[in-house]
mmCIF file of C-alpha atoms in Angstrom:
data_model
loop_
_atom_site.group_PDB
_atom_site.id
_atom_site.type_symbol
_atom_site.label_atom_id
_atom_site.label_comp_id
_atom_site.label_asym_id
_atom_site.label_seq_id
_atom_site.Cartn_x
_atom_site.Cartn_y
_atom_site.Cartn_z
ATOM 1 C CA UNK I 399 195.435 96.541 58.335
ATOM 2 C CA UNK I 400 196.440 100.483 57.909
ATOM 3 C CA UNK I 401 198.214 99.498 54.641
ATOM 4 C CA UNK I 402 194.718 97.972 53.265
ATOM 5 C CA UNK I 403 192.523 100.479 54.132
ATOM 6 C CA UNK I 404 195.052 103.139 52.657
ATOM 7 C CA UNK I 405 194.418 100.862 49.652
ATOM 8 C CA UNK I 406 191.027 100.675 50.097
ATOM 9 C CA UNK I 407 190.663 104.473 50.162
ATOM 10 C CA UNK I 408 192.366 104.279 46.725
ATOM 11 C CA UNK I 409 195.350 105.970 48.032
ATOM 12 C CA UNK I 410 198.882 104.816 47.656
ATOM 13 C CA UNK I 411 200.147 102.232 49.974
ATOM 14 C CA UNK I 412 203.772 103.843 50.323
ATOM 15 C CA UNK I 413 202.071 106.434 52.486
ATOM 16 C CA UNK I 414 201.751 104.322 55.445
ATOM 17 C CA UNK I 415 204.869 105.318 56.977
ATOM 18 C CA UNK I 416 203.564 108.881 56.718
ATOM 19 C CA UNK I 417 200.311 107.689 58.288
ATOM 20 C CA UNK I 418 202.363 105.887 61.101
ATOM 21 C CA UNK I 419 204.718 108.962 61.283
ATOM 22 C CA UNK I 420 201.432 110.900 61.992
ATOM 23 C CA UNK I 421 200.152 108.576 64.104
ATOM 24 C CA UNK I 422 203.508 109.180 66.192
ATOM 25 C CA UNK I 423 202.806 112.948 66.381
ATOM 26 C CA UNK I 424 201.178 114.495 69.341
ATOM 27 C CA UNK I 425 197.882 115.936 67.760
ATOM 28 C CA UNK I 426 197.295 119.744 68.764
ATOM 29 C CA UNK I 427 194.592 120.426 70.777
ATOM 30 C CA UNK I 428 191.490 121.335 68.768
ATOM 31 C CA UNK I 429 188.497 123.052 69.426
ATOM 32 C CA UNK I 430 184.925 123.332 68.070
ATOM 33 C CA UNK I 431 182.526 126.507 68.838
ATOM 34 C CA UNK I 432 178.749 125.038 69.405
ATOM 35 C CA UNK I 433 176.556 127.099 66.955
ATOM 36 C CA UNK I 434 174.430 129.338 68.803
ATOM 37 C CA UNK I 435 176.657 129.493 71.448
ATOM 38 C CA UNK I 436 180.028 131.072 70.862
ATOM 39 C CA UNK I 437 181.220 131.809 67.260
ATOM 40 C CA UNK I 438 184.431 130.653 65.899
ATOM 41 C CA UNK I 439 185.902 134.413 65.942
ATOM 42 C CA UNK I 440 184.826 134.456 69.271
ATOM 43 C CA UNK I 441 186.201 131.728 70.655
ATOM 44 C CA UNK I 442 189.371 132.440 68.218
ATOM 45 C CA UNK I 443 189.705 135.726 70.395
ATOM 46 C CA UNK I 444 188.997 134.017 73.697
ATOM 47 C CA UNK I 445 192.327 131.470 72.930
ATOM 48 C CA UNK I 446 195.507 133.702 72.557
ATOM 49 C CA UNK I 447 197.432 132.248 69.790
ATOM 50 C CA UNK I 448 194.347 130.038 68.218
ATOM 51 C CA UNK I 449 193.561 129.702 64.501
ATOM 52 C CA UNK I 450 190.827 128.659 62.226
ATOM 53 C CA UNK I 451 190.806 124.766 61.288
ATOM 54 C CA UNK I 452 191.157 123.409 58.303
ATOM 55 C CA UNK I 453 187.825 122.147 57.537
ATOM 56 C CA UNK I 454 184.930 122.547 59.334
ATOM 57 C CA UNK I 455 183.636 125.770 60.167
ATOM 58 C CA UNK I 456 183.292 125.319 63.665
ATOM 59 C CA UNK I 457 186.863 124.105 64.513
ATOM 60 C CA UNK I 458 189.507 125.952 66.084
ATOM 61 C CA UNK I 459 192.987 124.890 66.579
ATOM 62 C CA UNK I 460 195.028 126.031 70.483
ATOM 63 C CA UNK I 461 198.147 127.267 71.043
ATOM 64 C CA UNK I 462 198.471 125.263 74.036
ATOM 65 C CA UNK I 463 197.994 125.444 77.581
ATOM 66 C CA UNK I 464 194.907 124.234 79.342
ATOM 67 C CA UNK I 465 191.517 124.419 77.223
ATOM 68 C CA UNK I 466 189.551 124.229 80.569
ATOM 69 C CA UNK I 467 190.670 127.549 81.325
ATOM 70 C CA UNK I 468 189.023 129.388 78.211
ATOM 71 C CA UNK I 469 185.651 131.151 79.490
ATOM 72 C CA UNK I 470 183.972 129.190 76.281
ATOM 73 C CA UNK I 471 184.439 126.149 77.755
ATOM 74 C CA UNK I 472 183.932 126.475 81.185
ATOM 75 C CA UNK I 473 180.416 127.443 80.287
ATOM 76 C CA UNK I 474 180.336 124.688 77.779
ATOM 77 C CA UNK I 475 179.803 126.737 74.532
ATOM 78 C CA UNK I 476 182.737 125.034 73.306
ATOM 79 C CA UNK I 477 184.553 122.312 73.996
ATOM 80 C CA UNK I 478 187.573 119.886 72.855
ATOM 81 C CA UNK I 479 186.750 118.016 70.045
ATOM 82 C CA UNK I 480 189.287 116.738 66.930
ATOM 83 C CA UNK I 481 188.313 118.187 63.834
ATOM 84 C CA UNK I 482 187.398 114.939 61.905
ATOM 85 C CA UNK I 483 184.838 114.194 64.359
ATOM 86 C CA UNK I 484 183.451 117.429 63.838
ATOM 87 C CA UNK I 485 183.199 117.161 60.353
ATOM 88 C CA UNK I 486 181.754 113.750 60.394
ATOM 89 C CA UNK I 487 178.669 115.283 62.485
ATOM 90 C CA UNK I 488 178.214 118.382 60.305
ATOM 91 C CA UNK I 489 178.351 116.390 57.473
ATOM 92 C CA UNK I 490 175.303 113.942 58.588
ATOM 93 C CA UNK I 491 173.147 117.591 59.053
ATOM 94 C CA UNK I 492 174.402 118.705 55.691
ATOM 95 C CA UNK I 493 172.572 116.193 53.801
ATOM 96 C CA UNK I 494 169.063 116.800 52.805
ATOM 97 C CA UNK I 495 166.119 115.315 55.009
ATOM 98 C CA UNK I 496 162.417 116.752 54.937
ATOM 99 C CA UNK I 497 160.755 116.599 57.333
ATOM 100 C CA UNK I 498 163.693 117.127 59.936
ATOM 101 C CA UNK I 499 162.432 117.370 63.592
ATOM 102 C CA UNK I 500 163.744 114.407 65.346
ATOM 103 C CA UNK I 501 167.172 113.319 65.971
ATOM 104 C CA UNK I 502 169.017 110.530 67.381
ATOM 105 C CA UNK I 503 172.841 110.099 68.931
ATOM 106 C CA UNK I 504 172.235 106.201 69.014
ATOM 107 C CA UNK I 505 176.268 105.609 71.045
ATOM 108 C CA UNK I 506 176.383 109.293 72.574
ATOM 109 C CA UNK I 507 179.042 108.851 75.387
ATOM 110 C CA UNK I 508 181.225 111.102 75.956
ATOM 111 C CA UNK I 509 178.978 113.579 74.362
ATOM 112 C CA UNK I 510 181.047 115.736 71.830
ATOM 113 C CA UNK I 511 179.289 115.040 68.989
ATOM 114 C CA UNK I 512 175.742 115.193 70.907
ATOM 115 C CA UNK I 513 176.678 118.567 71.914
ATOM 116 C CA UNK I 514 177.357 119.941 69.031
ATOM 117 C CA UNK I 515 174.198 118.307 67.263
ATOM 118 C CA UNK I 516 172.044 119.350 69.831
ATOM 119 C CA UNK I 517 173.655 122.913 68.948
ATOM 120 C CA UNK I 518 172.734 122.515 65.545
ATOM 121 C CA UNK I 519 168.881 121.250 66.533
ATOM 122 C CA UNK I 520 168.721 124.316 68.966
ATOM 123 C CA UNK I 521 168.672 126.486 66.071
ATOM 124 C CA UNK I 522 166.909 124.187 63.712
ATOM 125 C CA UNK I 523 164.184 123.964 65.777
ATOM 126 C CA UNK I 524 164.687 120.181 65.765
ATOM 127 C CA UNK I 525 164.817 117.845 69.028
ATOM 128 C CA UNK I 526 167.874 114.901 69.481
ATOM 129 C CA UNK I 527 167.803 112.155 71.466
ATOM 130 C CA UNK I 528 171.097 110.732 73.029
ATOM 131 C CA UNK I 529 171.167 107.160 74.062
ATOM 132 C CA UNK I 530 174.288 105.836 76.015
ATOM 133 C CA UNK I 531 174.420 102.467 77.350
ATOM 134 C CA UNK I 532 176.849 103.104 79.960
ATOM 135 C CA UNK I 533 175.179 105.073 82.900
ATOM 136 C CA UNK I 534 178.698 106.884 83.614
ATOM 137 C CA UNK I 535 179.546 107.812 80.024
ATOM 138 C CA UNK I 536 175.730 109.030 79.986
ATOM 139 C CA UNK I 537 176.332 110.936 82.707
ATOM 140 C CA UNK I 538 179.406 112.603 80.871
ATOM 141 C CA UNK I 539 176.749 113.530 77.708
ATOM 142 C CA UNK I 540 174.432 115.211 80.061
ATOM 143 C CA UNK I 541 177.263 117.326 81.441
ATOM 144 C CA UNK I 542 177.931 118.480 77.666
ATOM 145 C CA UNK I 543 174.715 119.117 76.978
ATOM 146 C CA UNK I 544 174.194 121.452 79.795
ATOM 147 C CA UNK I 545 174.907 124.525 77.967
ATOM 148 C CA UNK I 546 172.311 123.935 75.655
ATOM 149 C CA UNK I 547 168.522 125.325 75.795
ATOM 150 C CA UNK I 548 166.490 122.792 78.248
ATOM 151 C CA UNK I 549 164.739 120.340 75.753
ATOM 152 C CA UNK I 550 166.831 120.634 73.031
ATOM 153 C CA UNK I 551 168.143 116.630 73.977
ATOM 154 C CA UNK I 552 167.091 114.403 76.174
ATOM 155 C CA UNK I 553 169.606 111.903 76.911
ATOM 156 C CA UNK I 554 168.922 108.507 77.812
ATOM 157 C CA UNK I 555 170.578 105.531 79.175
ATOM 158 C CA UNK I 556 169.759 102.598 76.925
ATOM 159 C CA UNK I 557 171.019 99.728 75.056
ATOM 160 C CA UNK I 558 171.209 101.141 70.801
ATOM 161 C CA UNK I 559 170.390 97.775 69.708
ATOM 162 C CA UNK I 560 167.109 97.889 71.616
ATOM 163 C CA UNK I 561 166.256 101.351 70.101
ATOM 164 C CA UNK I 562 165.223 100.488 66.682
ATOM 165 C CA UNK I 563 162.695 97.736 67.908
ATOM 166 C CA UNK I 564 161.879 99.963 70.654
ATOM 167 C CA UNK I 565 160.972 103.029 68.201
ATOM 168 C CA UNK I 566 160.696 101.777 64.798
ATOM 169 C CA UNK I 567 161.090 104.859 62.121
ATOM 170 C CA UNK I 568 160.977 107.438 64.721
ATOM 171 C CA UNK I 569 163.789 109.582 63.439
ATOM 172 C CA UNK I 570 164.964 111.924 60.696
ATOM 173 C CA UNK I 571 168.467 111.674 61.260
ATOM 174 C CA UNK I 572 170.156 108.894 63.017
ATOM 175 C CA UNK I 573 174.456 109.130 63.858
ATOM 176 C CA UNK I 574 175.551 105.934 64.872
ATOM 177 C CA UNK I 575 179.483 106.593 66.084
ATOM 178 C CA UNK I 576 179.816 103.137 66.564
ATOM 179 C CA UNK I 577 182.699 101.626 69.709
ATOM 180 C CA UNK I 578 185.333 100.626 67.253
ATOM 181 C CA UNK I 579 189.436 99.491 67.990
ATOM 182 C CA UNK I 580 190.045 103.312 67.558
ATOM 183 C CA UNK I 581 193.083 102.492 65.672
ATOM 184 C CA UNK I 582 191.817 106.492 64.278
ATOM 185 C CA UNK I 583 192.950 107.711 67.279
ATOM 186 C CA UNK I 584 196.233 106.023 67.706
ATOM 187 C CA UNK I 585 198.121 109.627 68.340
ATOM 188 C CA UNK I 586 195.892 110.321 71.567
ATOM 189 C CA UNK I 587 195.675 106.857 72.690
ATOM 190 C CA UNK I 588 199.286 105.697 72.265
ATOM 191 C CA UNK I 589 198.751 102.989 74.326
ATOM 192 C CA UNK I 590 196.169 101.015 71.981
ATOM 193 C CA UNK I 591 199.185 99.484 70.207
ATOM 194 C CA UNK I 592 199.890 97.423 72.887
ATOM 195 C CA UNK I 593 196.307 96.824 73.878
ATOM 196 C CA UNK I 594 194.631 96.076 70.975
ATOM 197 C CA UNK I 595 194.527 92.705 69.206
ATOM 198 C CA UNK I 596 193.095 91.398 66.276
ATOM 199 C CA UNK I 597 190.940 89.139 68.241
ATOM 200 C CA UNK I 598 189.454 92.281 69.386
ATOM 201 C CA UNK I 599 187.607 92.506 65.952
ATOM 202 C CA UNK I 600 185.021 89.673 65.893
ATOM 203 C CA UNK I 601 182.914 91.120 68.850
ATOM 204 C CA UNK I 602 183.236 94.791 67.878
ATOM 205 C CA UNK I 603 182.233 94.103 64.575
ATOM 206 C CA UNK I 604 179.191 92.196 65.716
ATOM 207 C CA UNK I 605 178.360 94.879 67.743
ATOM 208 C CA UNK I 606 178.881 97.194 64.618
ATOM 209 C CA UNK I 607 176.651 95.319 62.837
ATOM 210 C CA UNK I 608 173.823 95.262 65.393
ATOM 211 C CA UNK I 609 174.208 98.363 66.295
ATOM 212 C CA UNK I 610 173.849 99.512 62.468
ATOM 213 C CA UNK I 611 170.966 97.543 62.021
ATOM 214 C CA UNK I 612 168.686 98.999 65.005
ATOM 215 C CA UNK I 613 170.001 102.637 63.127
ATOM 216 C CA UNK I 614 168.366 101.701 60.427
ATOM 217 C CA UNK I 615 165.361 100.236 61.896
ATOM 218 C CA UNK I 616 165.181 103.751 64.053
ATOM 219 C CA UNK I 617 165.297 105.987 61.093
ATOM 220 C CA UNK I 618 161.567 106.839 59.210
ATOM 221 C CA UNK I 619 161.622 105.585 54.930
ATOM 222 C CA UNK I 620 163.361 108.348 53.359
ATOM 223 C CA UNK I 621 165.881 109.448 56.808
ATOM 224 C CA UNK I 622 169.858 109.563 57.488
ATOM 225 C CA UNK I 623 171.858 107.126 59.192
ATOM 226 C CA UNK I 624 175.576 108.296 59.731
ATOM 227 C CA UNK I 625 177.628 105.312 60.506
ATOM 228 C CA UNK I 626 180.786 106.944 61.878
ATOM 229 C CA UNK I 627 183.752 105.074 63.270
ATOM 230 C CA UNK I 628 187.094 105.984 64.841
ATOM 231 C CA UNK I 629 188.696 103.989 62.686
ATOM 232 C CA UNK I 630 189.938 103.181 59.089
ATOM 233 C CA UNK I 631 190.431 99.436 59.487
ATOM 234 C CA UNK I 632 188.180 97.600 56.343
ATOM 235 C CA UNK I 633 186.639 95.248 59.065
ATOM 236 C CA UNK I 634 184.926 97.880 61.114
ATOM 237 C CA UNK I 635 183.998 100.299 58.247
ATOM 238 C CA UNK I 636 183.190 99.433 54.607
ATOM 239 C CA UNK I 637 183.051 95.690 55.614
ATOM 240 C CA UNK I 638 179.929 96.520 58.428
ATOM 241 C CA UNK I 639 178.215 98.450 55.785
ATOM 242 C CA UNK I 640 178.600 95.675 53.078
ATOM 243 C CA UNK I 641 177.267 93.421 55.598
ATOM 244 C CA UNK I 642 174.041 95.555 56.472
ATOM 245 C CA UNK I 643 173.338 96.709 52.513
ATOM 246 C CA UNK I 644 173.542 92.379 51.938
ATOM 247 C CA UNK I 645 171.013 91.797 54.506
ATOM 248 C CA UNK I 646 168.706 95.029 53.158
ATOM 249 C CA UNK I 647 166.985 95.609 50.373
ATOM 250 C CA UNK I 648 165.484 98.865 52.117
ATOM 251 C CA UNK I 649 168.458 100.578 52.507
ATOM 252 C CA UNK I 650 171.098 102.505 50.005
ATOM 253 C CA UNK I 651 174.141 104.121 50.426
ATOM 254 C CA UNK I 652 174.665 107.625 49.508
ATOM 255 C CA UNK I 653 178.207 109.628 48.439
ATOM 256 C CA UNK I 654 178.896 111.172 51.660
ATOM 257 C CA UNK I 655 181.716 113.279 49.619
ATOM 258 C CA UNK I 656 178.930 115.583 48.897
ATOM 259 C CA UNK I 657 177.619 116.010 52.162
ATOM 260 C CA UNK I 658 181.015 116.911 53.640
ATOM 261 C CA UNK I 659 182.015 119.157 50.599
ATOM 262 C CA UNK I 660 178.832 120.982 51.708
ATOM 263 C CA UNK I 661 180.767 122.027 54.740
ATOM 264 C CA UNK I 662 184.348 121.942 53.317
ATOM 265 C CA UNK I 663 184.285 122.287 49.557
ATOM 266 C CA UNK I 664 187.970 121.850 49.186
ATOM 267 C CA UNK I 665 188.699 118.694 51.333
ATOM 268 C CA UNK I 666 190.460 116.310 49.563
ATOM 269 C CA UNK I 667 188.595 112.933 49.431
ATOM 270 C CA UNK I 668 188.722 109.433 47.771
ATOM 271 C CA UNK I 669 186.985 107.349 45.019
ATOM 272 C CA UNK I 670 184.610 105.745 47.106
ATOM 273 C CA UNK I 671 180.995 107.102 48.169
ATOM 274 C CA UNK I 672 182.471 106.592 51.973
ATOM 275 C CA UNK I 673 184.498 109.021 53.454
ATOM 276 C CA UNK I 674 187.989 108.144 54.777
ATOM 277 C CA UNK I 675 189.942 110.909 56.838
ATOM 278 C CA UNK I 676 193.687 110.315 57.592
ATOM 279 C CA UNK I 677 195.943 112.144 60.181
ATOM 280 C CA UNK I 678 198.782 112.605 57.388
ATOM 281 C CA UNK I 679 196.284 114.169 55.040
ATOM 282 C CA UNK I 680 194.223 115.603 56.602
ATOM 283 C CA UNK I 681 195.768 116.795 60.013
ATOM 284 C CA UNK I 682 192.602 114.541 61.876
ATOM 285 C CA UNK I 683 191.693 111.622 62.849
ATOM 286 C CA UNK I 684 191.231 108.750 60.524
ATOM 287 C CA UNK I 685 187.426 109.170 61.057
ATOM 288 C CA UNK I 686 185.482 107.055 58.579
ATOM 289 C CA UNK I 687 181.638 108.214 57.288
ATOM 290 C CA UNK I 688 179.360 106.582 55.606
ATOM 291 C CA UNK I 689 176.069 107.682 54.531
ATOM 292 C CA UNK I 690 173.212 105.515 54.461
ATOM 293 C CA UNK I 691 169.640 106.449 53.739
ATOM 294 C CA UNK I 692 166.013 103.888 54.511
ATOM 295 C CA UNK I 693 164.138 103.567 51.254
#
């Protein structure tokens, strides 16, 4: 599966055992600084040793020891969060959408990527709702959220596949990081080698696929729908798209290579309008974007 979405990706299938080699490396701990919050210099002085990421502006790498300790994120102006993911959710706010008030974290849980949207809205004067089906991992976005100016999100504990019937072209923006194998995350969650199976696939990637659809449904004529996923594997990413772009005449994809250039002009992407990180590339997760907009 790795060796056909390297393919996929139009990259060169001998890199695989550089992808699995990377995938065997204990990841350093990365950082991102919530806009509004704490800057990156700040929080680069507040973590002896630190340094700048890579790619997105808001991502700092540690030296080690505990990240809990650092004053930033005990008051929760920054927080742990890998670098891909970050990227992914800059890139969504990147793109262009007019008008751009409401905002919606359809799978929020743990809450990384809420919190640093909801950082974003805070000074975009724009308003994000976080949905989370599970009332513990809700209870984990509201805790990451806490930093943030009261009313900036309102998270809520619902079923995503509800939301798009239950608020039909309500939003601007819509990021759907959809549950996936998160075979992306292989060199944090060692353990997913032995516990994953490819009969895992069928009911993820109807769950994908729903909750994709109730994205789109959620999203006004002319919005954003980010579908993220931890994972490169063809089934959960270009294949769920495919799927949804079949079934909908209303919706077209867009080259989410130029929404993340906009935040990291010299990131080194693929052929294809979707957006494929890789640990061996690109030191992150092998988060995978696509960019869809409603007609």
């Amino acid at each position: 599966a790795l060796r056909q979405a390297l393919a996929a990706d139009g990259r060169d299938v001998d890199e695989l055992g550089a992808l699995l080699a990377a995938d065997n490396a204990p990841p350093a701990v990365t950082l991102v600084a919530r806009p509004g919050l704490v800057t990156r210099d700040d929080l680069l002085a507040a973590a002896a040793g630190a340094r700048p990421g890579r790619w997105a502006p808001t991502a700092v790498v540690a030296a080690g020891g505990d990240p809990a300790a650092l004053e930033p994120v005990r008051r929760g102006a920054a927080g742990v969060q890998d670098e891909g993911s970050q990227l992914v959710a800059l890139a969504l706010l990147a793109a262009d959408a007019d008008p751009d008030e409401r905002w919606l974290d359809l799978a929020a849980g743990p809450g990384g990527k809420a919190a640093l949207l909801g950082a974003v809205a805070a000074r975009r004067g724009a308003r994000l709702v976080a949905t989370e089906v599970q009332p513990h991992r809700a209870r984990l976005v509201e805790r990451a959220v806490a930093a943030l100016p009261p009313g900036v999100v309102e998270v809520r504990c619902a079923d995503g596949r509800e939301v798009g019937a239950a608020e039909p072209g309500a939003y601007d923006r819509v990021l759907l990081d959809a549950p996936c194998t998160g075979l992306g995350a292989l060199r944090r969650r060692p353990e997913a080698r032995w516990r994953r199976a490819p009969s895992d696939l069928p009911p993820l990637t109807r769950l994908q696929g729903e909750l994709l659809a109730s994205a789109v449904d959620a999203v006004r004529p002319g919005g954003l729908v980010a579908y993220v996923t931890c994972s490169p594997h063809v089934a959960e990413t270009r294949a769920v798209v495919a799927d949804l772009l079949r079934a909908r005449a209303d919706v077209e994809q867009l080259d989410a290579r130029d929404a993340v250039r906009r935040v990291a002009p010299d990131v080194p992407l693929g052929p294809d309008p979707a957006v494929q990180l890789w640990p061996h590339v690109h030191g992150t997760d092998a988060m995978h974007l696509a960019l869809l907009r409603r007609r």
